[in-house]
Coordinates of C-alpha atoms and ligand atoms in Angstrom, one line a residue:
X1 CA -4.9 -18.5 -13.1
X2 CA -8.4 -17.1 -10.4
X3 CA -9.5 -19.4 -8.1
X4 CA -12.8 -20.5 -8.6
X5 CA -15.7 -19.2 -6.3
X6 CA -16.4 -22.5 -5.5
X7 CA -13.2 -23.0 -4.2
X8 CA -13.0 -20.0 -1.6
X9 CA -16.3 -20.9 -0.6
X10 CA -15.5 -24.1 0.5
X11 CA -12.1 -22.3 2.1
X12 CA -13.7 -20.0 4.0
X13 CA -15.7 -23.5 5.3
X14 CA -12.5 -24.3 6.6
X15 CA -11.4 -21.2 7.8
X16 CA -14.8 -21.1 10.3
X17 CA -14.5 -24.9 11.1
X18 CA -10.8 -25.1 12.1
X19 CA -9.3 -21.9 12.4
X20 CA -11.9 -19.9 13.7
X21 CA -13.3 -20.5 16.9
X22 CA -16.5 -18.5 17.4
X23 CA -16.8 -18.3 21.3
X24 CA -13.5 -19.2 21.8
X25 CA -12.4 -15.9 19.7
X26 CA -14.9 -14.0 22.0
X27 CA -14.6 -15.1 25.3
X28 CA -11.3 -15.8 25.8
X29 CA -9.7 -13.1 27.9
X30 CA -6.0 -13.0 25.2
X31 CA -7.3 -11.0 23.0
X32 CA -7.9 -8.0 25.5
X33 CA -4.1 -8.5 26.9
X34 CA -1.2 -6.2 25.2
X35 CA 0.2 -7.7 22.6
X36 CA 3.5 -9.8 23.4
X37 CA 6.1 -11.2 20.8
X38 CA 7.9 -14.6 21.7
X39 CA 10.7 -15.8 20.6
X40 CA 10.4 -19.4 20.0
X41 CA 13.6 -21.9 18.7
X42 CA 12.2 -23.2 14.9
X43 CA 13.3 -19.0 13.5
X44 CA 8.9 -17.6 14.0
X45 CA 7.6 -15.9 16.1
X46 CA 4.0 -15.1 17.5
X47 CA 2.2 -11.8 17.7
X48 CA 0.6 -13.3 20.3
X49 CA 0.0 -12.9 24.1
X50 CA -0.1 -17.2 23.0
X51 CA 1.9 -19.5 21.0
X52 CA 1.3 -21.8 18.2
X53 CA -0.3 -25.1 18.2
X54 CA -0.6 -27.4 15.1
X55 CA -3.5 -29.4 16.1
X56 CA -6.7 -28.3 15.0
X57 CA -9.0 -28.9 18.2
X58 CA -6.6 -26.2 20.5
X59 CA -6.0 -23.5 17.9
X60 CA -4.5 -20.3 19.2
X61 CA -6.0 -16.4 17.8
X62 CA -1.9 -15.7 16.6
X63 CA 0.2 -14.2 13.7
X64 CA 3.6 -15.6 13.9
X65 CA 6.3 -13.0 12.6
X66 CA 8.9 -14.1 10.4
X67 CA 12.4 -12.3 9.1
X68 CA 13.6 -15.4 7.8
X69 CA 12.8 -17.6 3.7
X70 CA 12.7 -20.4 5.3
X71 CA 10.8 -20.6 8.2
X72 CA 8.3 -19.3 6.1
X73 CA 8.3 -21.3 3.2
X74 CA 7.8 -24.5 5.3
X75 CA 5.1 -22.0 7.0
X76 CA 3.7 -21.2 3.5
X77 CA 4.3 -25.5 2.8
X78 CA 2.0 -26.1 5.5
X79 CA -1.0 -24.0 4.8
X80 CA -0.5 -25.4 1.1
X81 CA -0.5 -29.2 2.4
X82 CA -3.8 -27.8 4.5
X83 CA -5.4 -26.0 1.3
X84 CA -5.7 -22.7 3.0
X85 CA -5.1 -19.8 0.5
X86 CA -2.7 -17.0 1.4
X87 CA -3.3 -13.1 -0.2
X88 CA -0.3 -11.3 0.6
X89 CA -0.3 -7.4 1.4
X90 CA 2.5 -5.5 0.8
X91 CA 3.8 -2.5 2.4
X92 CA 6.0 -0.1 4.2
X93 CA 4.3 0.1 7.4
X94 CA 4.0 3.2 9.5
X95 CA 0.4 1.3 8.9
X96 CA -3.1 3.1 8.2
X97 CA -7.2 2.3 8.0
X98 CA -5.8 2.3 4.2
X99 CA -3.1 -0.2 4.6
X100 CA -6.0 -2.0 6.7
X101 CA -8.4 -2.1 4.5
X102 CA -5.9 -4.5 2.1
X103 CA -6.2 -6.3 5.0
X104 CA -9.8 -6.2 4.9
X105 CA -10.3 -7.7 1.5
X106 CA -7.4 -10.2 1.9
X107 CA -9.5 -11.8 5.3
X108 CA -12.5 -12.1 3.3
X109 CA -11.1 -13.5 0.5
X110 CA -8.3 -16.2 1.9
X111 CA -7.9 -18.3 4.8
X112 CA -4.5 -17.0 5.7
X113 CA -3.0 -13.0 5.3
X114 CA 0.4 -12.6 5.0
X115 CA 1.2 -8.9 5.3
X116 CA 4.8 -7.6 5.5
X117 CA 7.1 -5.4 5.8
X118 CA 9.8 -4.2 4.7
X119 CA 11.1 0.0 3.6
X120 CA 13.1 -1.0 0.7
X121 CA 15.0 0.7 0.3
X122 CA 15.9 0.3 -4.4
X123 CA 13.1 1.7 -4.7
X124 CA 14.6 5.1 -2.5
X125 CA 16.0 7.3 -4.5
X126 CA 19.3 8.5 -3.5
X127 CA 18.5 12.3 -2.8
X128 CA 14.9 11.2 -0.9
X129 CA 14.2 10.3 2.3
X130 CA 14.5 7.0 3.0
X131 CA 16.3 6.8 5.9
X132 CA 13.2 9.3 7.0
X133 CA 10.7 7.0 5.8
X134 CA 8.4 6.0 9.5
X135 CA 9.4 3.4 11.6
X136 CA 6.9 2.0 13.7
X137 CA 7.2 -1.0 14.1
X138 CA 5.0 -1.6 17.4
X139 CA 2.3 0.7 16.5
X140 CA 1.6 -1.7 13.1
X141 CA 1.6 -4.5 15.4
X142 CA -0.1 -3.9 18.1
X143 CA -3.2 -2.8 14.8
X144 CA -2.7 -6.0 13.0
X145 CA -3.6 -8.0 15.5
X146 CA -6.4 -6.1 17.0
X147 CA -7.2 -6.3 13.1
X148 CA -7.1 -9.9 13.4
X149 CA -9.3 -10.8 16.8
X150 CA -12.0 -8.1 15.1
X151 CA -11.3 -10.3 11.9
X152 CA -11.5 -13.9 14.4
X153 CA -15.0 -12.4 16.0
X154 CA -16.4 -12.4 12.4
X155 CA -15.7 -15.6 10.2
X156 CA -13.3 -14.3 7.9
X157 CA -8.8 -15.3 7.1
X158 CA -6.8 -14.6 9.5
X159 CA -3.1 -12.5 9.6
X160 CA -1.9 -15.5 9.8
X161 CA 1.8 -14.5 9.3
X162 CA 3.9 -11.3 9.3
X163 CA 7.4 -11.2 7.3
X164 CA 9.4 -8.9 8.1
X165 CA 13.0 -9.4 6.6
X166 CA 16.3 -7.5 6.4
X167 CA 17.9 -6.2 3.5
X168 CA 20.6 -8.8 4.1
X169 CA 18.1 -10.6 3.7
X170 CA 15.4 -8.9 1.0
X171 CA 19.1 -8.2 -1.1
X172 CA 21.3 -11.7 -0.2
X173 CA 23.7 -9.4 -2.6
X174 CA 25.1 -6.4 -1.1
X175 CA 24.1 -3.7 -0.9
X176 CA 21.1 -2.8 -3.1
X177 CA 21.6 -0.3 -5.9
X178 CA 19.6 3.4 -5.4
X179 CA 21.6 5.4 -8.5
X180 CA 20.7 5.4 -11.7
X181 CA 21.6 3.0 -14.4
X182 CA 22.2 0.7 -11.0
X183 CA 24.5 -2.7 -10.2
X184 CA 22.3 -5.1 -9.0
X185 CA 20.0 -8.0 -9.8
X186 CA 16.4 -6.2 -11.0
X187 CA 13.5 -6.0 -12.8
X188 CA 12.2 -2.8 -15.0
X189 CA 10.0 -2.2 -17.5
X190 CA 9.8 0.5 -19.8
X191 CA 8.6 3.1 -20.4
X192 CA 6.1 2.2 -18.2
X193 CA 8.4 2.6 -14.9
X194 CA 9.4 5.6 -16.9
X195 CA 6.4 7.6 -17.1
X196 CA 4.6 9.6 -14.7
X197 CA 6.0 8.7 -10.8
X198 CA 8.4 7.5 -12.7
X199 CA 9.3 10.2 -14.3
X200 CA 9.9 12.3 -11.3
X201 CA 11.3 9.0 -9.4
X202 CA 13.9 7.1 -12.4
X203 CA 14.6 4.0 -9.7
X204 CA 11.4 4.1 -8.1
X205 CA 9.4 1.2 -10.4
X206 CA 12.6 -0.5 -10.4
X207 CA 12.6 -1.0 -6.8
X208 CA 8.7 -1.7 -6.7
X209 CA 8.4 -4.4 -8.9
X210 CA 12.3 -5.9 -8.0
X211 CA 10.9 -6.2 -4.4
X212 CA 7.6 -7.0 -5.3
X213 CA 9.2 -9.9 -7.3
X214 CA 10.7 -11.4 -4.4
X215 CA 8.0 -10.6 -2.1
X216 CA 6.0 -12.6 -4.2
X217 CA 7.9 -15.9 -4.8
X218 CA 9.0 -15.7 -1.0
X219 CA 5.1 -15.9 -0.2
X220 CA 3.8 -17.5 -3.5
X221 CA 0.1 -15.8 -2.6
X222 CA -3.3 -17.3 -4.2
X223 CA -3.8 -13.8 -3.7
X224 CA -1.6 -9.8 -3.7
X225 CA -3.8 -6.7 -2.3
X226 CA -3.1 -3.6 -3.4
X227 CA -4.7 -0.2 -2.6
X228 CA -5.9 2.0 -5.6
X229 CA -3.8 5.2 -3.9
X230 CA -0.5 4.1 -5.7
X231 CA -2.3 2.9 -9.4
X232 CA 0.9 3.1 -11.5
X233 CA 2.1 0.7 -9.3
X234 CA -1.4 -1.1 -9.6
X235 CA -0.9 -0.7 -12.9
X236 CA 2.7 -2.1 -12.7
X237 CA 1.9 -4.5 -10.3
X238 CA -0.3 -6.3 -13.0
X239 CA 2.0 -5.9 -15.7
X240 CA 4.9 -7.7 -13.0
X241 CA 2.3 -10.8 -12.6
X242 CA 0.6 -11.3 -16.7
X243 CA 5.0 -10.6 -18.3
X244 CA 6.4 -13.4 -15.9
X245 CA 3.6 -16.0 -16.2
X246 CA 3.0 -15.5 -12.2
X247 CA 0.2 -17.5 -10.6
X248 CA -1.6 -15.2 -8.7
X249 CA -4.7 -13.0 -8.7
X250 CA -4.3 -9.3 -8.2
X251 CA -6.7 -7.4 -7.1
X252 CA -7.2 -3.6 -5.5
X253 CA -8.7 -2.0 -3.6
X254 CA -10.1 1.4 -3.1
X255 CA -8.3 4.5 -1.4
X256 CA -9.1 4.8 1.7
X257 CA -9.3 8.2 2.3
X258 CA -10.0 11.1 5.3
X259 CA -13.9 12.5 5.5
X260 CA -12.5 16.0 3.2
X261 CA -11.8 13.4 0.5
X262 CA -7.4 13.5 1.5
X263 CA -6.1 10.0 0.6
X264 CA -5.1 7.7 4.1
X265 CA -0.9 8.2 3.2
X266 CA 2.3 7.2 6.0
X267 CA 3.7 10.4 4.9
X268 CA 0.5 12.4 5.9
X269 CA 2.0 12.4 9.2
X270 CA 4.8 15.0 8.2
X271 CA 2.2 17.2 7.4
X272 CA 0.9 19.4 10.2
X273 CA -2.3 21.4 9.9
X274 CA -1.8 23.8 7.3
X275 CA 0.1 21.8 4.7
X276 CA -2.0 18.8 5.7
X277 CA -5.4 21.2 5.0
X278 CA -3.9 22.6 1.7
X279 CA -2.1 19.6 0.7
X280 CA -6.4 18.5 -0.3
X281 CA -6.3 20.5 -3.3
X282 CA -5.2 17.9 -5.5
X283 CA -8.1 15.4 -4.8
X284 CA -10.3 19.3 -5.5
X285 CA -7.9 19.6 -8.9
X286 CA -9.5 15.2 -9.6
X287 CA -12.5 15.6 -9.0
X288 CA -13.4 18.8 -10.8
X289 CA -12.2 17.3 -13.5
X290 CA -13.7 14.0 -12.6
X291 CA -17.1 16.3 -12.8
X292 CA -16.1 17.0 -17.1
X293 CA -15.6 14.0 -18.3
X294 CA -19.1 13.1 -16.4
X295 CA -20.8 15.7 -17.9
X296 CA -19.3 14.0 -20.8
X297 CA -16.7 15.7 -22.0
X298 CA -13.8 13.5 -23.5
X299 CA -11.4 15.6 -25.1
X300 CA -8.0 16.0 -22.6
X301 CA -8.3 20.4 -22.6
X302 CA -12.0 20.0 -21.9
X303 CA -11.2 17.3 -18.4
X304 CA -8.3 18.6 -17.7
X305 CA -8.6 22.6 -17.4
X306 CA -10.5 23.1 -14.4
X307 CA -7.8 21.4 -12.7
X308 CA -5.1 22.6 -13.1
X309 CA -6.9 26.4 -12.7
X310 CA -7.7 25.0 -9.8
X311 CA -4.7 23.9 -8.1
X312 CA -2.7 27.8 -10.4
X313 CA -5.6 29.4 -8.4
X314 CA -4.9 27.5 -4.6
X315 CA -1.4 28.4 -5.1
X316 CA -1.5 32.1 -5.9
X317 CA -4.0 32.5 -2.6
X318 CA -0.9 30.4 -0.4
X319 CA 2.2 33.0 -2.8
X320 CA -0.8 35.8 -1.4
X321 CA -0.6 35.2 2.6
X322 CA 2.1 36.1 5.5
X323 CA 4.1 33.5 4.9
X324 CA 3.5 33.0 9.3
X325 CA 0.3 31.7 7.0
X326 CA 1.3 29.8 4.0
X327 CA 1.7 26.0 2.9
X328 CA 3.1 26.9 -1.0
X329 CA 3.2 23.5 -3.1
X330 CA 4.4 22.4 -7.0
X331 CA 2.4 21.1 -8.7
X332 CA 4.8 17.8 -10.5
X333 CA 1.9 16.9 -13.0
X334 CA -1.7 16.8 -13.1
X335 CA -2.4 13.6 -15.9
X336 CA -5.0 12.4 -18.2
X337 CA -3.7 8.2 -19.1
X338 CA -4.5 5.4 -20.3
X339 CA -5.6 2.4 -17.9
X340 CA -2.9 -0.5 -18.7
X341 CA -0.1 1.9 -20.8
X342 CA -0.6 4.4 -18.5
X343 CA 0.6 7.0 -21.2
X344 CA -1.1 10.3 -21.7
X345 CA -4.0 10.3 -24.2
X346 CA -5.6 13.5 -25.8
X347 CA -9.1 12.1 -26.0
X348 CA -10.4 9.4 -23.9
X349 CA -12.0 6.1 -25.6
X350 CA -15.6 4.8 -23.9
X351 CA -14.4 1.7 -24.0
X352 CA -11.5 2.1 -22.2
X353 CA -12.0 5.1 -19.7
X354 CA -9.1 6.3 -18.0
X355 CA -6.8 7.1 -15.4
X356 CA -7.1 10.9 -13.7
X357 CA -3.9 11.0 -11.4
X358 CA -1.4 13.6 -9.9
X359 CA 0.9 14.7 -7.3
X360 CA 1.8 17.1 -5.6
X361 CA 4.8 18.2 -2.8
X362 CA 3.4 20.7 -0.7
X363 CA 6.7 22.7 0.9
X364 CA 8.5 22.9 4.0
X365 CA 6.8 25.7 6.6
X366 CA 8.3 29.0 6.6
X367 CA 7.9 30.3 8.9
X368 CA 6.3 29.1 11.7
X369 CA 3.8 30.6 14.2
X370 CA 3.7 30.0 18.2
X371 CA 2.2 26.5 19.4
X372 CA 1.8 25.8 16.0
X373 CA 0.7 21.9 15.5
X374 CA 3.6 21.4 12.4
X375 CA 3.9 17.4 12.4
X376 CA 6.4 15.4 12.3
X377 CA 9.5 17.1 11.4
X378 CA 7.9 20.6 12.7
X379 CA 7.2 21.1 9.2
X380 CA 10.3 20.8 7.2
X381 CA 10.3 18.0 5.6
X382 CA 8.7 19.2 1.8
X383 CA 6.2 15.9 2.1
X384 CA 4.7 14.7 -1.8
X385 CA 1.0 13.9 -1.8
X386 CA 0.2 11.3 -4.7
X387 CA -4.0 11.3 -5.6
X388 CA -5.4 9.2 -8.8
X389 CA -9.3 9.2 -10.0
X390 CA -10.3 5.9 -12.4
X391 CA -12.8 7.8 -15.5
X392 CA -14.7 4.2 -15.8
X393 CA -15.3 3.5 -19.4
X394 CA -18.9 5.4 -20.4
X395 CA -19.6 2.2 -22.9
Ligands
AMP1 P1 2.9 1.7 0.9 O1 3.7 0.4 3.3 O2 2.5 2.7 1.5 O3 4.2 0.9 0.3 O4 1.6 1.2 1.0 C1 1.3 -0.6 0.5 C2 0.3 -0.7 0.1 O5 -1.0 0.0 0.9 C3 0.2 -0.5 -1.1 O6 -0.4 -1.8 -2.4 C4 -0.6 0.9 -1.5 O7 -1.2 1.3 -2.5 C5 -1.6 0.3 -0.4 N1 -2.5 2.6 0.6 C6 -1.9 2.8 1.1 N2 -2.1 3.7 0.9 C7 -3.6 3.7 0.8 C8 -4.8 4.1 0.6 N3 -5.2 5.1 1.6 N4 -5.3 3.8 0.6 C9 -5.8 2.4 -0.4 N5 -4.7 1.6 0.3 C10 -3.2 2.2 0.4

């Protein structure tokens, strides 16, 4: 299934000679302009001051924007016939450095990267934050354009396309159902999709697996890129690819973090300073558990107690503060699980390692202070934070 190393290298050489003439990119003033979106009559649009040109000699920097399946498929076919390779980066937009790190890795391993931007309704429960999920289309495109420019200058693969479908396109038989059990055509994984995140969000992995299956079928990538940040999602995707014999490699990229360790997330914009500073509790707790493993502990109790203790102590500290100063939270879970099944384990098998993961819900701010920075939504939107650490096999 994996493309050979030499095939990747020859594809990269193809990029350097055909797609990205370095002198052109470094001198063109087109890169300095604000991205302009050009509408064309073939169903494609271009995120660039220069529309796409098919001939190698005049190939210009560009990110093509697709909203429909047929033109994207046609484009994908052209890439295939040109022996180019596609890395797919599925996202829900509201891009940040974590998403961009996935695109960078995809560009290092493929000639062409397709980024999808689609807020998938079926992975949100009926009472979840679908309507308030941040949508930042313009700035997402600007970030991708800037990254594409950077990639061009280093001779890597390019952000060739953004696929931003609407829900009628993704779910031709409307409306998509977020209810349990839900009417529609879905991919489900049991029990994997019902554990941990799936226990708190019963339709989440059904929605993720279903939309990813659709995106994989539409884009037919050689490789797909997911962040370790959503560790259970990576396990679900690997299972999807294996169980449905999908012809693609799954690549997992490290979690991009703030300097203090907080995992970047599109939802962090809702935190505000007070909740953000307390929200680091989850990463701190997981790191305490990791230290136990690194110091030779293998039993569940020995590994997890410092993590649970840290979360309890932090919560107590907050509870003692005045409502105008505190940020309360609920620990959803702190887990020690098997890396392939995500089932809880009592003892780490040194040959398999384990996954430490957790979720906390930052509760709304009770009382704001004068002039306080409360984030998008004025501190009133609960924010669920997740994080994880992989415990590598010790032998
Ligand atoms: P989302 O837009 O939140 O659905 O995320 C799209 C992809 O970006 C998923 O594969 C996420 O795991 C990945 N991602 C999100 N945050 C991060 C991060 N901080 N570091 C690395 N990857 C991330």
